[in-house]
Amino acid sequence: MNMRTRSSAIICTLGLVASLALTAASAEERDSRRSAARSTDAATFARAAKIALTHVATARNPTAGAAGPGGTLWIAERAGTVRVLGAQGLGEPVLDISAETTTDGERGLLGIAFDHARAHLYISYTNLEGTSTIDEFAVRKGRLRPETRRTVLTQTQPYSNHNGGDIKFGPDGYLYIAFGDGGAGGDPHGNGQNLDTLLGKLLRIDPRGGTPYAIPADNPFVDDANARDEIWAYGLRNPWRFSFDSRTGDLLIGDVGQNDWEEIDWAPARSDGGENYGWSQMEGNHPFRGGTEPANHVRPVHEYARTGLGCSVTGGFVYRGSAIPALRGQYVFSDYCDGTIRSLALKNGKVTAVNDLVVNGGEVISFVEGRAGELYVLALGGNIARIDPA
């Protein structure tokens, strides 16, 4: 009786082990199939979305650009000039404020944007005192009218780095302005989490609604006596480049990290604002110097470590052009130090794939979206290139 019981137990045990082994093998096979499928998908995407960078012009330290009247492309140069890209390259400056800017540290002419009617051009620059300044110019029949210049907003900058400076008009017609935390290192003044300063924030204003501007009534902090009304989102270290998806209206921000992590943040078009992206309690998904993750922290949709060549994320655009169908709907970005052009496949605010587009843009400082949705890459050394199918 004992022998039979022991034998039965052994047989049952062997059966269980075999069953577990089969289960494990099945799991391994499933994982292997998923991995193979991902590899196949990546290989298929790489073939379909093969790109090349076509040189179209050389600028003097280009920093930003915007689609202008009549399908033109306007390019900002760091020292303070704006030039229009034509068939023969860049023309003579249509604006020159180089006598009013400073280019020490990370300063200079840092951003330009047109309103939706292309009736006004806005520039973002640091003046001779290092103060971030947003100015407006009227545009008539495609020509800038210097005599209409007026200052919309200023912000004192305590240091010469992390000034941000990007500007864009959102789908709602309001002007969004990105300011870094003010500089130095580690956010010494705690500006990222301080709602009583414009530093370390993404702002939202109506530049034509008041003197010098109006606050949209639905900004998230208009009823908070302890917060600045202009703030749309906060907890940003140096949101050097941000953009709106021209089809969905979703917001994407490339926020430059401190020492370890670069991040890309996302907010849906339906957002009411008020997002806290965590800095300086957090660097990406990671507590910064013993920080505590805020309860309302909105984690990045993508981060990458500074373990390779990357050191400073350069945010781009969701591609909505027609030249490269396989790339359509993907967020294209790069890194100033690494220069590799990459893309994120996104679904409902989640990254489903990170793709290496296997081209290098050099010191990629910015991307520009043309009127037809095609993208241009600006390298600080001067190269302006269009992303074309290879």
Coordinates of C-alpha atoms in Angstrom, one line a residue:
M1 CA 0.0 0.0 0.0
N2 CA 2.8 2.4 0.9
M3 CA 4.7 1.4 -2.2
R4 CA 1.7 2.1 -4.5
T5 CA 1.0 5.4 -2.7
R6 CA 4.7 6.5 -3.1
S7 CA 4.7 5.4 -6.8
S8 CA 1.5 7.4 -7.4
A9 CA 3.0 10.4 -5.7
I10 CA 6.1 10.1 -7.9
I11 CA 4.0 9.7 -11.0
C12 CA 1.9 12.7 -10.1
T13 CA 5.0 14.8 -9.3
L14 CA 6.6 13.9 -12.6
G15 CA 3.3 14.8 -14.4
L16 CA 3.2 18.2 -12.6
V17 CA 6.9 18.9 -13.5
A18 CA 6.1 18.0 -17.1
S19 CA 3.1 20.2 -17.1
L20 CA 5.0 23.1 -15.7
A21 CA 7.8 22.5 -18.2
L22 CA 5.2 22.6 -21.0
T23 CA 3.7 25.7 -19.6
A24 CA 7.1 27.4 -19.3
A25 CA 7.9 26.2 -22.8
S26 CA 4.6 27.6 -24.1
A27 CA 5.3 31.0 -22.4
E28 CA 8.8 31.0 -23.8
E29 CA 7.4 30.2 -27.3
R30 CA 4.8 33.0 -26.9
D31 CA 7.5 35.4 -25.8
S32 CA 9.7 34.3 -28.7
R33 CA 6.9 34.8 -31.1
R34 CA 6.1 38.2 -29.7
S35 CA 9.8 39.2 -29.9
A36 CA 10.0 37.9 -33.5
A37 CA 6.8 39.8 -34.4
R38 CA 8.2 43.0 -32.9
S39 CA 11.5 42.4 -34.8
T40 CA 9.5 41.8 -38.0
D41 CA 7.4 44.9 -37.3
A42 CA 10.5 47.0 -36.7
A43 CA 12.2 45.7 -39.8
T44 CA 9.1 46.3 -41.9
F45 CA 8.8 49.9 -40.5
A46 CA 12.5 50.5 -41.1
R47 CA 12.1 49.6 -44.8
A48 CA 8.9 51.5 -45.2
A49 CA 10.0 54.6 -43.3
K50 CA 13.5 54.9 -44.7
I51 CA 14.4 58.5 -44.7
A52 CA 17.2 60.8 -45.9
L53 CA 18.1 64.4 -44.9
T54 CA 18.2 66.7 -48.0
H55 CA 20.3 69.8 -47.5
V56 CA 18.2 72.9 -48.5
A57 CA 20.1 75.8 -47.0
T58 CA 22.9 77.0 -44.6
A59 CA 22.1 79.4 -41.8
R60 CA 24.1 81.2 -39.2
N61 CA 23.4 79.2 -36.0
P62 CA 19.7 78.5 -36.7
T63 CA 17.6 78.0 -33.6
A64 CA 14.0 77.9 -34.6
G65 CA 11.6 78.2 -37.5
A66 CA 8.0 78.6 -38.5
A67 CA 5.7 78.2 -41.5
G68 CA 4.9 81.7 -42.8
P69 CA 2.6 83.4 -45.3
G70 CA 2.2 81.7 -48.7
G71 CA 3.8 78.4 -47.6
T72 CA 7.2 80.1 -46.9
L73 CA 9.5 78.9 -44.1
W74 CA 11.0 81.6 -41.8
I75 CA 14.2 80.7 -40.0
A76 CA 15.5 82.3 -36.8
E77 CA 19.2 82.7 -36.2
R78 CA 20.6 82.8 -32.7
A79 CA 22.3 86.2 -33.0
G80 CA 19.0 87.9 -33.7
T81 CA 18.2 87.6 -37.4
V82 CA 15.2 86.1 -39.2
R83 CA 15.4 85.0 -42.8
V84 CA 13.0 83.4 -45.3
L85 CA 13.8 80.2 -47.0
G86 CA 13.2 80.3 -50.8
A87 CA 14.1 78.3 -53.8
Q88 CA 17.6 79.8 -53.8
G89 CA 18.2 79.3 -50.1
L90 CA 17.9 81.9 -47.4
G91 CA 17.3 85.5 -48.3
E92 CA 18.5 88.6 -46.6
P93 CA 17.3 89.2 -43.1
V94 CA 13.7 90.4 -42.8
L95 CA 14.4 91.2 -39.2
D96 CA 17.6 92.0 -37.4
I97 CA 17.6 92.6 -33.6
S98 CA 21.2 91.4 -33.2
A99 CA 22.1 94.7 -31.4
E100 CA 19.5 93.9 -28.8
T101 CA 20.3 90.3 -28.0
T102 CA 22.9 88.4 -26.1
T103 CA 24.2 85.0 -26.9
D104 CA 26.1 84.0 -23.8
G105 CA 25.2 80.7 -22.3
E106 CA 22.0 79.4 -23.9
R107 CA 20.6 82.8 -24.8
G108 CA 19.8 84.5 -28.1
L109 CA 16.8 84.5 -30.5
L110 CA 15.2 81.3 -29.3
G111 CA 11.8 81.0 -30.9
I112 CA 9.4 82.4 -33.5
A113 CA 5.8 81.7 -34.3
F114 CA 3.0 83.0 -36.5
D115 CA -0.6 83.3 -35.4
H116 CA -3.1 81.1 -37.4
A117 CA -3.9 83.9 -39.8
R118 CA -0.2 84.6 -40.4
A119 CA -1.1 88.2 -39.6
H120 CA 1.4 88.5 -36.7
L121 CA 4.9 87.2 -36.1
Y122 CA 6.0 86.6 -32.5
I123 CA 9.7 86.3 -31.5
S124 CA 11.2 85.0 -28.2
Y125 CA 14.6 86.2 -27.3
T126 CA 16.8 87.3 -24.4
N127 CA 17.7 91.0 -24.4
L128 CA 21.0 92.5 -23.4
E129 CA 20.2 92.1 -19.7
G130 CA 19.3 88.4 -20.3
T131 CA 15.6 89.0 -19.8
S132 CA 13.3 86.7 -21.8
T133 CA 11.2 88.8 -24.1
I134 CA 8.2 88.1 -26.3
D135 CA 7.7 90.7 -29.1
E136 CA 4.9 91.0 -31.7
F137 CA 5.1 92.3 -35.3
A138 CA 2.3 92.8 -37.8
V139 CA 2.7 91.0 -41.1
R140 CA 1.0 92.5 -44.2
K141 CA 0.9 90.9 -47.6
G142 CA 3.7 88.5 -46.4
R143 CA 6.0 91.3 -45.3
L144 CA 7.0 92.1 -41.7
R145 CA 6.1 95.6 -40.5
P146 CA 8.9 96.6 -38.1
E147 CA 7.2 99.8 -37.1
T148 CA 4.3 97.8 -35.5
R149 CA 6.6 96.1 -32.9
R150 CA 5.4 95.8 -29.4
T151 CA 6.5 93.9 -26.3
V152 CA 4.0 91.3 -25.1
L153 CA 5.7 89.7 -22.1
T154 CA 9.0 89.7 -20.2
Q155 CA 10.5 87.4 -17.6
T156 CA 13.7 88.0 -15.7
Q157 CA 16.2 85.1 -15.9
P158 CA 18.5 84.6 -13.0
Y159 CA 21.1 82.6 -15.0
S160 CA 22.1 82.2 -18.6
N161 CA 21.0 78.6 -19.0
H162 CA 17.6 76.9 -19.0
N163 CA 15.8 79.9 -20.4
G164 CA 13.6 77.7 -22.6
G165 CA 12.2 80.2 -25.2
D166 CA 10.1 78.1 -27.5
I167 CA 6.7 79.6 -28.6
K168 CA 3.8 78.1 -30.5
F169 CA 0.2 78.9 -31.2
G170 CA -2.1 76.1 -30.0
P171 CA -5.1 74.7 -31.8
D172 CA -7.2 77.0 -29.6
G173 CA -5.5 80.1 -31.1
Y174 CA -3.7 81.1 -27.9
L175 CA 0.0 81.6 -27.6
Y176 CA 2.0 79.1 -25.5
I177 CA 5.4 80.0 -24.1
A178 CA 7.9 77.7 -22.6
F179 CA 10.3 78.9 -19.9
G180 CA 12.9 76.8 -18.1
D181 CA 13.5 76.8 -14.4
G182 CA 15.9 79.8 -14.5
G183 CA 19.1 77.9 -14.7
A184 CA 22.2 77.0 -12.7
G185 CA 21.8 73.3 -11.8
G186 CA 19.3 71.4 -9.7
D187 CA 16.7 74.2 -9.7
P188 CA 18.3 76.1 -6.7
H189 CA 15.3 78.4 -6.3
G190 CA 12.7 75.7 -6.5
N191 CA 11.0 77.3 -9.5
G192 CA 9.7 74.1 -11.0
Q193 CA 7.1 73.4 -8.3
N194 CA 6.5 77.1 -7.4
L195 CA 3.3 78.3 -8.9
D196 CA 4.1 81.9 -8.0
T197 CA 6.7 82.2 -10.8
L198 CA 6.6 81.8 -14.6
L199 CA 9.9 79.9 -14.6
G200 CA 9.8 76.2 -15.1
K201 CA 6.4 76.5 -16.8
L202 CA 4.4 76.3 -20.0
L203 CA 2.3 79.5 -20.3
R204 CA -0.9 80.2 -22.2
I205 CA -1.9 83.7 -23.1
D206 CA -4.1 85.6 -25.5
P207 CA -1.7 88.2 -27.0
R208 CA -4.4 90.1 -28.9
G209 CA -7.0 90.1 -26.2
G210 CA -5.6 92.8 -24.0
T211 CA -2.8 95.2 -23.2
P212 CA -0.2 93.8 -23.3
Y213 CA -2.1 90.4 -23.3
A214 CA -5.1 88.7 -21.8
I215 CA -5.5 85.6 -19.7
P216 CA -7.8 82.9 -21.2
A217 CA -10.7 82.5 -18.7
D218 CA -10.3 78.7 -18.7
N219 CA -6.6 78.7 -17.7
P220 CA -6.2 76.2 -14.9
F221 CA -5.0 78.6 -12.1
V222 CA -7.1 81.7 -12.7
D223 CA -9.0 81.2 -9.5
D224 CA -5.9 80.4 -7.4
A225 CA -4.6 83.4 -5.5
N226 CA -1.3 81.6 -4.9
A227 CA -0.6 80.9 -8.6
R228 CA 0.2 82.9 -11.7
D229 CA -2.8 83.1 -14.0
E230 CA -0.6 82.6 -17.1
I231 CA 0.5 79.1 -16.2
W232 CA -0.8 76.1 -18.2
A233 CA 1.5 73.4 -17.0
Y234 CA 4.5 73.3 -14.5
G235 CA 7.2 71.1 -13.2
L236 CA 9.5 71.6 -16.2
R237 CA 13.3 71.9 -16.2
N238 CA 14.1 73.2 -19.6
P239 CA 11.3 72.6 -22.1
W240 CA 13.5 73.6 -25.0
R241 CA 11.1 72.4 -27.8
F242 CA 7.4 71.6 -27.7
S243 CA 4.7 71.2 -30.4
F244 CA 1.1 70.4 -31.1
D245 CA 0.0 67.5 -33.3
S246 CA -1.5 69.3 -36.3
R247 CA -4.2 66.7 -36.7
T248 CA -5.2 65.8 -33.1
G249 CA -4.1 68.9 -31.1
D250 CA -2.2 66.7 -28.6
L251 CA 0.7 68.5 -26.9
L252 CA 4.3 67.0 -26.8
I253 CA 7.2 68.5 -24.8
G254 CA 10.9 67.6 -25.0
D255 CA 12.1 68.5 -21.5
V256 CA 15.9 68.5 -21.1
G257 CA 17.1 66.5 -18.0
Q258 CA 19.7 67.3 -15.4
N259 CA 22.3 64.5 -15.4
D260 CA 20.6 61.2 -15.9
W261 CA 17.3 61.3 -17.8
E262 CA 15.8 63.0 -20.8
E263 CA 12.1 63.0 -21.1
I264 CA 9.2 63.6 -23.5
D265 CA 5.9 64.6 -22.0
W266 CA 2.4 64.3 -23.6
A267 CA -1.0 65.8 -22.9
P268 CA -4.2 65.1 -24.9
A269 CA -5.9 67.9 -26.8
R270 CA -8.9 67.6 -24.3
S271 CA -6.6 68.5 -21.4
D272 CA -7.8 71.3 -19.1
G273 CA -4.1 72.1 -18.2
G274 CA -2.6 72.1 -14.8
E275 CA -0.3 69.1 -15.4
N276 CA 2.7 68.8 -13.1
Y277 CA 5.6 67.1 -14.9
G278 CA 7.5 66.7 -11.6
W279 CA 10.7 68.7 -11.8
S280 CA 12.6 69.2 -9.5
Q281 CA 11.2 66.5 -7.3
M282 CA 11.5 64.2 -10.2
E283 CA 13.8 63.7 -13.2
G284 CA 11.7 61.7 -15.6
N285 CA 10.3 58.7 -13.7
H286 CA 13.0 59.0 -11.0
P287 CA 13.2 60.9 -7.7
F288 CA 15.8 63.7 -8.1
R289 CA 18.2 64.0 -5.2
G290 CA 15.9 62.4 -2.7
G291 CA 12.8 64.1 -3.9
T292 CA 9.3 62.8 -3.3
E293 CA 7.1 62.1 -6.3
P294 CA 4.2 64.6 -6.3
A295 CA 0.7 63.0 -6.0
N296 CA -0.3 64.8 -9.2
H297 CA 2.9 63.9 -11.1
V298 CA 2.3 63.3 -14.8
R299 CA 4.9 60.8 -15.9
P300 CA 6.6 61.1 -19.2
V301 CA 5.5 59.0 -22.1
H302 CA 9.2 58.4 -23.0
E303 CA 12.5 58.8 -21.3
Y304 CA 16.0 57.8 -22.1
A305 CA 19.2 57.6 -20.0
R306 CA 22.3 59.6 -20.5
T307 CA 24.3 56.3 -20.6
G308 CA 25.1 56.7 -24.4
L309 CA 25.8 59.7 -26.5
G310 CA 22.6 61.6 -25.7
C311 CA 22.7 64.6 -23.4
S312 CA 19.9 67.0 -24.4
V313 CA 16.6 66.0 -25.9
T314 CA 15.4 68.1 -28.9
G315 CA 11.6 67.8 -29.2
G316 CA 10.1 67.7 -32.6
F317 CA 6.7 67.1 -34.2
V318 CA 4.2 64.4 -35.0
Y319 CA 4.7 63.8 -38.7
R320 CA 1.6 64.7 -40.8
G321 CA 3.2 65.0 -44.2
S322 CA 2.6 62.9 -47.2
A323 CA 6.1 62.1 -48.5
I324 CA 6.7 59.2 -46.0
P325 CA 3.3 57.4 -45.4
A326 CA 4.8 54.9 -42.9
L327 CA 6.0 57.7 -40.7
R328 CA 2.7 59.5 -40.5
G329 CA 1.4 59.9 -37.0
Q330 CA 4.7 59.2 -35.3
Y331 CA 6.5 61.8 -33.2
V332 CA 9.9 62.7 -34.6
F333 CA 12.6 63.9 -32.2
S334 CA 16.4 63.9 -31.7
D335 CA 19.1 64.8 -29.2
Y336 CA 21.6 67.7 -29.5
C337 CA 24.6 65.6 -28.6
D338 CA 23.7 62.3 -30.3
G339 CA 22.0 63.7 -33.4
T340 CA 20.2 60.5 -34.4
I341 CA 16.7 61.1 -35.7
R342 CA 14.2 58.9 -33.9
S343 CA 10.4 58.5 -33.7
L344 CA 7.8 57.3 -31.2
A345 CA 4.7 55.4 -32.2
L346 CA 1.9 56.6 -29.9
K347 CA -1.5 55.1 -29.2
N348 CA -3.8 56.8 -26.7
G349 CA -0.9 58.5 -25.0
K350 CA 1.2 55.4 -24.7
V351 CA 4.4 54.7 -26.6
T352 CA 4.1 51.4 -28.6
A353 CA 7.5 51.6 -30.4
V354 CA 10.7 53.6 -30.4
N355 CA 12.2 53.7 -33.9
D356 CA 15.7 54.6 -35.0
L357 CA 15.4 56.3 -38.4
V358 CA 19.1 55.6 -39.1
V359 CA 20.1 59.1 -40.1
N360 CA 22.1 61.7 -38.1
G361 CA 21.3 65.4 -38.2
G362 CA 24.4 66.6 -36.3
E363 CA 23.8 69.1 -33.5
V364 CA 20.1 69.0 -33.8
I365 CA 18.8 72.2 -32.2
S366 CA 15.2 72.2 -33.5
F367 CA 12.7 70.9 -36.0
V368 CA 10.4 73.0 -38.2
E369 CA 7.0 71.9 -39.6
G370 CA 6.2 73.2 -43.0
R371 CA 2.6 74.1 -44.1
A372 CA 2.2 70.7 -45.8
G373 CA 3.4 68.8 -42.7
E374 CA 6.9 68.0 -44.0
L375 CA 9.6 68.4 -41.4
Y376 CA 12.9 70.2 -41.5
V377 CA 15.9 69.6 -39.2
L378 CA 18.0 72.5 -37.9
A379 CA 21.6 71.9 -36.8
L380 CA 23.2 74.6 -34.7
G381 CA 26.3 74.5 -37.0
G382 CA 24.1 75.9 -39.8
N383 CA 22.7 73.0 -41.8
I384 CA 19.0 73.1 -42.7
A385 CA 17.7 69.8 -44.0
R386 CA 14.4 68.4 -45.1
I387 CA 13.3 64.9 -44.1
D388 CA 12.6 63.1 -47.3
P389 CA 12.0 59.5 -48.3
A390 CA 15.3 57.7 -49.1

